[in-house]
Coordinates of C-alpha atoms and ligand atoms in Angstrom, one line a residue:
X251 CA 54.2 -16.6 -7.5
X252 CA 51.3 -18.2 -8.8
X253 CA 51.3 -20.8 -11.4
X254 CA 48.3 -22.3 -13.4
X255 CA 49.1 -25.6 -15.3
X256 CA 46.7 -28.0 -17.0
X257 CA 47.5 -31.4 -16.5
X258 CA 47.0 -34.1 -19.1
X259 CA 47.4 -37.5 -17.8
X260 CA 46.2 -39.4 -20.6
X261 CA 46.5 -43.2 -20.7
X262 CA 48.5 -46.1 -20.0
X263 CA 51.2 -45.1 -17.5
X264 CA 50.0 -41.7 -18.2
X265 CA 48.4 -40.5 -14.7
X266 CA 51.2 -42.8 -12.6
X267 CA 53.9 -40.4 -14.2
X268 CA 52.1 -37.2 -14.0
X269 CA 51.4 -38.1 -10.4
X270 CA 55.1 -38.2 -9.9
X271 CA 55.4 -34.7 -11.4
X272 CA 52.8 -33.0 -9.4
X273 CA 54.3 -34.6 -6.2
X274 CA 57.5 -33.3 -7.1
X275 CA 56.3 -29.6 -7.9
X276 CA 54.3 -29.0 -4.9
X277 CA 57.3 -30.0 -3.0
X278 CA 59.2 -27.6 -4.6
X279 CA 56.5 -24.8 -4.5
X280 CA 56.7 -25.3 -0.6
X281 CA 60.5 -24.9 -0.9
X282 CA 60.5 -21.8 -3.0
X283 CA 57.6 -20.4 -1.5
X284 CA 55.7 -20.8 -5.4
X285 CA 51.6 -21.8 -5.9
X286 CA 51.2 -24.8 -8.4
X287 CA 47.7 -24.7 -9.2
X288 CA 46.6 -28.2 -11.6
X289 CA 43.5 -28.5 -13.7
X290 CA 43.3 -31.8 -15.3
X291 CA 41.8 -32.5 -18.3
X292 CA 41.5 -35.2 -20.8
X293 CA 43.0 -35.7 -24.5
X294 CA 43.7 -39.3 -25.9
X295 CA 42.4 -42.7 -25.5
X296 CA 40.4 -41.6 -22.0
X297 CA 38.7 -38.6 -23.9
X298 CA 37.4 -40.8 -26.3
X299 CA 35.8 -43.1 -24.0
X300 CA 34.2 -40.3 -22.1
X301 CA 33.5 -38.0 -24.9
X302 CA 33.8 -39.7 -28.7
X303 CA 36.8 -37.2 -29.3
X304 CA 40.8 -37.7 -29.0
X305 CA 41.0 -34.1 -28.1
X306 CA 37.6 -32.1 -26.4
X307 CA 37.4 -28.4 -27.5
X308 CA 37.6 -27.7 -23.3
X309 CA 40.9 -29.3 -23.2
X310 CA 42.4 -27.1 -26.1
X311 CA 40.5 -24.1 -24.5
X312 CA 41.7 -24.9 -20.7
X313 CA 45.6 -25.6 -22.1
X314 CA 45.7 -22.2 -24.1
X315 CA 44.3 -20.3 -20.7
X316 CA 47.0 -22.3 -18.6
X317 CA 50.7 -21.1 -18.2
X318 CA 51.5 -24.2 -19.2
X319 CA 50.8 -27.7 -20.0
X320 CA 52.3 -30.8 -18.7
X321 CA 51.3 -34.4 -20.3
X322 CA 52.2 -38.0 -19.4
X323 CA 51.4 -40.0 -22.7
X324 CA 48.2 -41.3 -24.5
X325 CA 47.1 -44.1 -27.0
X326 CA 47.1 -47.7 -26.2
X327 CA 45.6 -51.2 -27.7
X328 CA 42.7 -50.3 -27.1
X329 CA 42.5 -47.8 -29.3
X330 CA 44.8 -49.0 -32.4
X331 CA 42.2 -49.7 -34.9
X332 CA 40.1 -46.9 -34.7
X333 CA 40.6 -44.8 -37.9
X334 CA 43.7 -42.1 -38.0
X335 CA 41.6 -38.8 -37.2
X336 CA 40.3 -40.6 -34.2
X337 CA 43.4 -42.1 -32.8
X338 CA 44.5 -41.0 -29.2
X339 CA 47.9 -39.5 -31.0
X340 CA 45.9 -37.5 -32.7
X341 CA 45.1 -35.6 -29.9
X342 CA 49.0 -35.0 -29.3
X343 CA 49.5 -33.5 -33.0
X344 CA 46.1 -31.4 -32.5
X345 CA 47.2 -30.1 -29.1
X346 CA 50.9 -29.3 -30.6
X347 CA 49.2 -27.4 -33.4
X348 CA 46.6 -25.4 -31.3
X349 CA 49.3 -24.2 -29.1
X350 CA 51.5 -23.7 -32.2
X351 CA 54.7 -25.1 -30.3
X352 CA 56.9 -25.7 -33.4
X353 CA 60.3 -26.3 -31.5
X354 CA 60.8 -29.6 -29.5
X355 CA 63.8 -29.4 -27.4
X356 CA 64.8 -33.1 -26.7
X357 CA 67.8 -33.4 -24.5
X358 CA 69.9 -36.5 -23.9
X359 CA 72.8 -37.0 -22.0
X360 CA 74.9 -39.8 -20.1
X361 CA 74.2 -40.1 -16.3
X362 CA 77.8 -41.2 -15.6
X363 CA 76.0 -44.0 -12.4
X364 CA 73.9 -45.5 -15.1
X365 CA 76.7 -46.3 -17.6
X366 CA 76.0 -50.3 -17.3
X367 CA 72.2 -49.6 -18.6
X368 CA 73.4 -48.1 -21.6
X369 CA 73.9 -50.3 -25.1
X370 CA 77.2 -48.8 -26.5
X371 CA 80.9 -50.2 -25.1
X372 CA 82.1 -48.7 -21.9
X373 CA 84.9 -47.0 -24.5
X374 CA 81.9 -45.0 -26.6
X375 CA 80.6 -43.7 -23.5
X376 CA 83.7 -42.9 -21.7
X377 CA 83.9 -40.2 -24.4
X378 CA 81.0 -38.7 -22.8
X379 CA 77.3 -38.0 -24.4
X380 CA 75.5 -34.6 -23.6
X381 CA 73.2 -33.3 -27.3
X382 CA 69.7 -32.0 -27.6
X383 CA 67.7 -32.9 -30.7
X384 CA 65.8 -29.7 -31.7
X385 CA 63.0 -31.3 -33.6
X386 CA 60.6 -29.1 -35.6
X387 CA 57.1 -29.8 -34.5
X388 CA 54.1 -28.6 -36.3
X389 CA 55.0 -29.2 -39.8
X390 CA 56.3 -31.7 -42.1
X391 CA 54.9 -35.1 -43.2
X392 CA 53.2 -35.5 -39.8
X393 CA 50.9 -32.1 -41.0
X394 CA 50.8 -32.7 -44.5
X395 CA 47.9 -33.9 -46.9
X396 CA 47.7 -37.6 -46.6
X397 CA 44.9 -40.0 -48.2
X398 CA 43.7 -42.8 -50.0
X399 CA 43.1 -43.3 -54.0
X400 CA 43.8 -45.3 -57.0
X401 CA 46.5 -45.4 -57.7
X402 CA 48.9 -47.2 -61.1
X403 CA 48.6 -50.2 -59.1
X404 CA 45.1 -50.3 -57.1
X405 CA 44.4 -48.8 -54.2
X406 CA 47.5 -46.8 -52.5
X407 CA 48.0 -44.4 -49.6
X408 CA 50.2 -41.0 -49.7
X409 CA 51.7 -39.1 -46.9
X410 CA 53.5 -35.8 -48.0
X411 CA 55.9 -33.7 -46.1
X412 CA 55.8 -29.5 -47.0
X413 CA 58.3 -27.4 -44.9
X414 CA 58.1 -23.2 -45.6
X415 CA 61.1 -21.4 -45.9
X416 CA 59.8 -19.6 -42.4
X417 CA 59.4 -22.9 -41.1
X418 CA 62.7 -23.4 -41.4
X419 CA 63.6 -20.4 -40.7
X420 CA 61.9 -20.4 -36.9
X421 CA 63.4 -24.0 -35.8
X422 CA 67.0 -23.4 -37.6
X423 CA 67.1 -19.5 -34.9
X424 CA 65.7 -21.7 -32.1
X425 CA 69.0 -24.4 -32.9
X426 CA 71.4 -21.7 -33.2
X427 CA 69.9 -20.0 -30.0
X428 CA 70.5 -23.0 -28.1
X429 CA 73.9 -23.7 -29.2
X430 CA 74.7 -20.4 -28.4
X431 CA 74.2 -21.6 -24.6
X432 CA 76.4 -24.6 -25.4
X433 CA 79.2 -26.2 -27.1
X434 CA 78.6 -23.9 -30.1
X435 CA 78.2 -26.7 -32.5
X436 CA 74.8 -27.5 -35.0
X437 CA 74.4 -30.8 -37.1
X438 CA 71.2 -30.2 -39.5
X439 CA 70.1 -33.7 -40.2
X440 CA 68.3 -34.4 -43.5
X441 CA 68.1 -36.2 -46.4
X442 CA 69.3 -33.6 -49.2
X443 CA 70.5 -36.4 -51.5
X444 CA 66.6 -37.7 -52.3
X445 CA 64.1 -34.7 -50.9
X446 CA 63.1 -31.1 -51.9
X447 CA 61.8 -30.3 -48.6
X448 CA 65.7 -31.1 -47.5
X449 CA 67.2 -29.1 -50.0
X450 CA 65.2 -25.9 -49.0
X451 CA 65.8 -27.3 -45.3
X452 CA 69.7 -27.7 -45.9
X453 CA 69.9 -23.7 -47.8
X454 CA 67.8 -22.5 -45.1
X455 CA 69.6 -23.3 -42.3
X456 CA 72.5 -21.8 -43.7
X457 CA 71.3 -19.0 -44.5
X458 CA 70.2 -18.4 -41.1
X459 CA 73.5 -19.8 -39.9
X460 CA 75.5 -16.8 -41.2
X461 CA 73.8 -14.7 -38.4
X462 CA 75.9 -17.0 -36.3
X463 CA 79.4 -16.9 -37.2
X464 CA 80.0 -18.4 -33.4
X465 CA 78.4 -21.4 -33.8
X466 CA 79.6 -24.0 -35.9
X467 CA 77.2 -25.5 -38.9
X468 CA 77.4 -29.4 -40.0
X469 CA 75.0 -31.6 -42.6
X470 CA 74.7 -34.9 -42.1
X471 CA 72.2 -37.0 -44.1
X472 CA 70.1 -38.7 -41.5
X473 CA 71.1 -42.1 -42.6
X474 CA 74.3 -41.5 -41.8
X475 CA 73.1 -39.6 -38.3
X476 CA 71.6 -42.9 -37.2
X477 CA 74.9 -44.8 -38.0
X478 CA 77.4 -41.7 -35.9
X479 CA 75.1 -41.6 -33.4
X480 CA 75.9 -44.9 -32.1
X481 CA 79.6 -45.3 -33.3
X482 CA 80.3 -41.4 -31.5
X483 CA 77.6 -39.7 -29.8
X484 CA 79.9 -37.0 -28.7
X485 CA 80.2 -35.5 -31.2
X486 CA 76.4 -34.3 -31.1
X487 CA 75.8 -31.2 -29.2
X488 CA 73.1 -29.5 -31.1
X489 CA 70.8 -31.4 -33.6
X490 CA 68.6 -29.7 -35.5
X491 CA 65.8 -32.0 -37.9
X492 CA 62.6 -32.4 -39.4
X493 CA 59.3 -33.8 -37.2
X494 CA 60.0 -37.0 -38.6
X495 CA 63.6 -37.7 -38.6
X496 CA 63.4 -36.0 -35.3
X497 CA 61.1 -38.5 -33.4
X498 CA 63.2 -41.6 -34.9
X499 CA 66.5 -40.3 -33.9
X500 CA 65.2 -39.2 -30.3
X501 CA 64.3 -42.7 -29.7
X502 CA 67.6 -44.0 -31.0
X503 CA 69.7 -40.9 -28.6
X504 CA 67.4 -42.4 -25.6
X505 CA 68.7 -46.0 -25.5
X506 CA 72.5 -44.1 -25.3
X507 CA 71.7 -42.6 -22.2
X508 CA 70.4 -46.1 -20.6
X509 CA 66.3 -45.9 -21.1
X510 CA 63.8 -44.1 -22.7
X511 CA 61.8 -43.5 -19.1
X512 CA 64.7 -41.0 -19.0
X513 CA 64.3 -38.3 -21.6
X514 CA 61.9 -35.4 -21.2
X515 CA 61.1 -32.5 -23.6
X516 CA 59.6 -29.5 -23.9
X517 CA 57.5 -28.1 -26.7
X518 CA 57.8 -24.2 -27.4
X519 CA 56.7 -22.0 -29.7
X520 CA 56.5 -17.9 -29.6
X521 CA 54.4 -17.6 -26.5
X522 CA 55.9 -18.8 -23.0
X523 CA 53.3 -21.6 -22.3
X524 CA 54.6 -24.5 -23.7
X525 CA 53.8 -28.1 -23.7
X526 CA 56.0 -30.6 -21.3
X527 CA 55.9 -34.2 -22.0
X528 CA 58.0 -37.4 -21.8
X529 CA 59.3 -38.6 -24.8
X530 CA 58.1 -42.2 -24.1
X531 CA 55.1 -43.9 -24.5
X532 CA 52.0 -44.8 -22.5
X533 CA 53.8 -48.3 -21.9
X534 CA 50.4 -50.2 -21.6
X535 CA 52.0 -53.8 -20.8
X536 CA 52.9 -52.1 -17.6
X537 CA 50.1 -49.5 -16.3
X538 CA 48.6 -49.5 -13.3
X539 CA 51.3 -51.7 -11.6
X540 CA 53.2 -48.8 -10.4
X541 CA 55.9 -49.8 -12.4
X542 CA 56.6 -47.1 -14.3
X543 CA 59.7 -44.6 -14.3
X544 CA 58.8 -41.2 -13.3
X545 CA 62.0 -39.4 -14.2
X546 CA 61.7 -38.4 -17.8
X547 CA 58.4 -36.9 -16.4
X548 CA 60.1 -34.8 -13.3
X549 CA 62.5 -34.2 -15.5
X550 CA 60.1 -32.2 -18.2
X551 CA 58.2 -30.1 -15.3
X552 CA 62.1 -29.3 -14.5
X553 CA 62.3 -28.2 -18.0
X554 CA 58.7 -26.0 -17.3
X555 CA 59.9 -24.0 -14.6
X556 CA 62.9 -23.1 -16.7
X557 CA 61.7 -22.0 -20.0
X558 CA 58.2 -21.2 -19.1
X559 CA 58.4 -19.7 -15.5
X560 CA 62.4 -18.6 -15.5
X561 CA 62.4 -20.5 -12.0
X562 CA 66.3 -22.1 -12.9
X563 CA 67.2 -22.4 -9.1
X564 CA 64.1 -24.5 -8.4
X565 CA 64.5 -26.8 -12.3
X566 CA 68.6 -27.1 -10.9
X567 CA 67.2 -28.2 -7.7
X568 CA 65.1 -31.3 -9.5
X569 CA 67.9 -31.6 -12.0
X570 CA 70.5 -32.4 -9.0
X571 CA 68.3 -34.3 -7.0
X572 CA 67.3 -36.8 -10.2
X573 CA 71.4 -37.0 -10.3
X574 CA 71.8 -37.5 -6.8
X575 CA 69.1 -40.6 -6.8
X576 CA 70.7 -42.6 -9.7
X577 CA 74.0 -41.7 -8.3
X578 CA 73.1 -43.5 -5.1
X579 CA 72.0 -46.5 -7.0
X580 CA 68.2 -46.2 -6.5
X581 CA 66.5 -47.6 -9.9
X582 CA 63.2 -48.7 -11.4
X583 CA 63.4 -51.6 -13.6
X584 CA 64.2 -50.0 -16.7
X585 CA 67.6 -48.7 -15.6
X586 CA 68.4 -51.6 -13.4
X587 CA 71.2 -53.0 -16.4
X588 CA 73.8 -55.1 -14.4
X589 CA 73.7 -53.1 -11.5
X590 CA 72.6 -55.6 -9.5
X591 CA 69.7 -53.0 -7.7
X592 CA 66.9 -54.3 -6.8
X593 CA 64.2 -52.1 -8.5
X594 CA 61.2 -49.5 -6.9
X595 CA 58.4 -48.9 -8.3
X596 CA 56.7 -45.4 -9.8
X597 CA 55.6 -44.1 -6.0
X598 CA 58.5 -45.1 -4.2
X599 CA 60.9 -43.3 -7.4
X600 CA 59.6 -40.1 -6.7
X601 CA 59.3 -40.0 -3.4
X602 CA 63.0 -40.6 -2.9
X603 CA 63.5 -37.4 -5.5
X604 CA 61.2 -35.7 -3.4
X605 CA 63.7 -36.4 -0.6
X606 CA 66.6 -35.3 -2.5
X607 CA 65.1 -31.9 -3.2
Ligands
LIG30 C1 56.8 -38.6 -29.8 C2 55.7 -39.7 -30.1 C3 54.6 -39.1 -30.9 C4 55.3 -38.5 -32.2 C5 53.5 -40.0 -31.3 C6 52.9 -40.7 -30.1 C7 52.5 -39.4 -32.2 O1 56.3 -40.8 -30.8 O2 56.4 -37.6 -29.1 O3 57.9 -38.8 -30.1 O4 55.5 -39.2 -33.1 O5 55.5 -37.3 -32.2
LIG31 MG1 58.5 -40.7 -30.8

C-alpha cells in the first residue's frame, strides 16, 4: 500500500526526531512491502521566520490532503515574546482544530529495564504502571475567549474554559472505547468541587457510562489525581480529562515511566488522518547536538500505522524492537538514571531500533 504523510518538523529538536521517525518507517515499508511517501512542511517558530505566520494556509491544506500527519515539536526562545496569536504553539492548537482531532490518546507505561530512571521507590513501580490519559483536545480553556480589560483592580487578563455536553459526550465514547480493549477501568478527572464545566463534564460521562456496564466508572478530582498518581500509579488504566488537566497530568505520568523523550500520542478525531506527535517539547538547550531521544517519536509513527493505517503487525514490530533496545541497555542521556550506560546520541538511537526491526 501506499501511504501519504505530511511531515512537520518544526523547531528545536524538532527535525532530529522526525528524522528518526522517517528512518524507521521506510525500514519498515521495505519490510512489509508498504510506500511511505513524506511532504514536509512548516508550522511553528520556522514558519514564522520564513513566512510571518505560526501556521501557513499550505501547511493546513497539505495535512488535511495527507493520510496523516506526523510532528516533532515547535516554539523555542526565540520566539517567547512575540504576542499569543503569533506564538509557534499556536500553530499546534490551529492545526489540532483544523483537523478537528478532539481525542488525545496519551499512553504511559513502565519499561520494566528502565526502572532506575524512574522517580518513584522500586516498591511503587514493582506494582507495575501501564494507563493512557485520554485528553480532550479542541475545547476547553485552551479554545475559549481570552483577553485583556479593566478590570475592579486595573488592568486584568481572563482565560475561560466552555465544554458542550457533545463535547463531552465524543471524548467520554472514545475513553470507554478504549477501556473496552483494556483493563475495563475509567477515572474521569475533574474538578467538580469548584467548576461548571466539571459538573456537566462529571454528569456527562456518566451518562455515557451507562452504555457501558463493562467498564468500570471512577471520579477523582484532579488534585487529588496528581497526589495518586505518584503514591499508586497502578491503579490508572484509563484517564479520561479536560485539555488542560490533561497536558499537566501527562507531564506528571511521563516522569513515572523514566523520561518524557518517552511518551508519544496520537491525536484523532472522526476521520482516520490523525495527528502524531511526541508529547515533549522542542528541548532547545539541546538541538542540533544530536542529543535528542527519538523514541517517544518512533513510538507515535508506531501509533500512526495502528490507528490510522490498521498496519498492527508492522506498529508491534516497532513497539518490540523500542523494548528490545532499552532491554539491552542501549540509552540516550535522558534514560541513562544509574544505569551506569554510557549514552548515544539521536542518530545512533534509531539506528539500533532500525536494527531491532
Ligand atoms: C502538549 C504541549 C502543548 C499543549 C503546548 C506546546 C501548546 O504542552 O502537547 O502537551 O499544551 O497542548
Ligand atoms: Mg504539555
Amino acid at each position: 500500500m501506499n501511504y501519504n504523510i505530511a511531515l512537520i518538523k518544526g523547531d528545536g529538536i524538532g527535525p532530529e526526531i522526525v528524522d528518526g521517525a522517517v528512518a524507521v518507517l521506510q525500514k519498515i515499508g521495505e519490510k512489509y512491502g508498504h510506500t511511505f511517501n513524506f511532504t514536509e512542511y512548516l508550522a511553528g517558530g520556522c514558519a514564522i521566520d520564513a513566512t510571518g505566520k505560526p501556521l501557513p494556509e499550505e501547511t493546513v491544506e497539505g495535512c488535511k490532503n495527507s493520510d496523516s500527519v506526523l510532528l516533532g515539536a515547535v516554539g523555542g526562545p526565540k520566539w517567547d515574546t512575540l504576542p499569543g496569536n503569533i506564538r509557534p504553539e499556536k500553530a499546534l492548537l490551529g492545526l489540532r482544530a483544523a483537523l478537528g482531532v478532539y481525542t488525545n490518546l496519551r499512553p504511559a507505561k513502565i519499561y520494566p529495564a528502565l526502572k532506575s530512571a524512574c522517580t518513584l521507590r522500586p516498591d511503587i513501580i514493582d506494582r507495575g504502571f501501564d494507563m493512557v490519559i485520554v485528553r480532550e483536545l479542541t475545547g476547553g480553556i485552551y479554545f475559549g475567549e481570552r483577553g485583556r480589560r479593566e478590570g475592579k483592580y486595573g488592568p486584568e487578563a481572563y482565560d475561560t474554559e466552555a465544554y458542550s455536553v457533545m463535547e463531552i459526550e465524543r471524548i467520554a465514547r472514545m475513553a470507554f472505547e478504549a477501556a473496552r480493549k483494556r483493563r475495563g477501568s475509567v477515572i474521569s478527572i475533574d474538578k467538580a468541587n469548584v467548576l461548571e464545566t466539571s459538573r456537566l463534564w462529571r454528569e456527562t460521562v456518566h451518562r455515557i457510562g451507562e452504555q457501558y456496564p463493562d467498564v468500570t466508572c471512577e471520579d477523582m478530582l484532579v488534585d487529588n489525581a496528581a497526589m495518586q498518581l505518584v503514591r499508586d500509579p497502578s491503579r490508572f488504566d484509563v484517564v479520561v480529562t479536560s485539555n488542560m488537566f490533561g497536558d499537566i497530568l501527562s507531564d506528571e505520568a511521563s516522569q513515572i515511566t523514566g523520561s518524557i523523550g518517552l511518551l508519544a500520542s496520537a491525536s484523532l478525531g472522526d476521520s482516520k488522518c490523525g495527528l502524531y506527535e511526541p508529547i515533549h517539547g522542542s528541548a532547545p538547550d539541546i538541538a542540533g547536538q544530536d542529543k535528542a531521544n527519538p523514541i517517544a517519536t518512533i513510538l507515535s509513527a508506531a501509533m500512526m500505522l495502528r490507528y490510522a493505517f490498521d498496519l498492527n503487525d508492522e506498529a508491534n514490530c516497532i513497539e518490540a524492537a523500542i523494548d528490545k533496545v532499552l532491554a539491552d541497555g542501549i540509552r540516550t542521556a535522558d534514560i541513562v538514571g544509574d544505569s551506569g550506560a554510557t549514552p548515544i546520541g539521536c542518530k545512533a538511537m534509531t539506528e539500533e531500533i532500525i536494527k531491532r526491526l
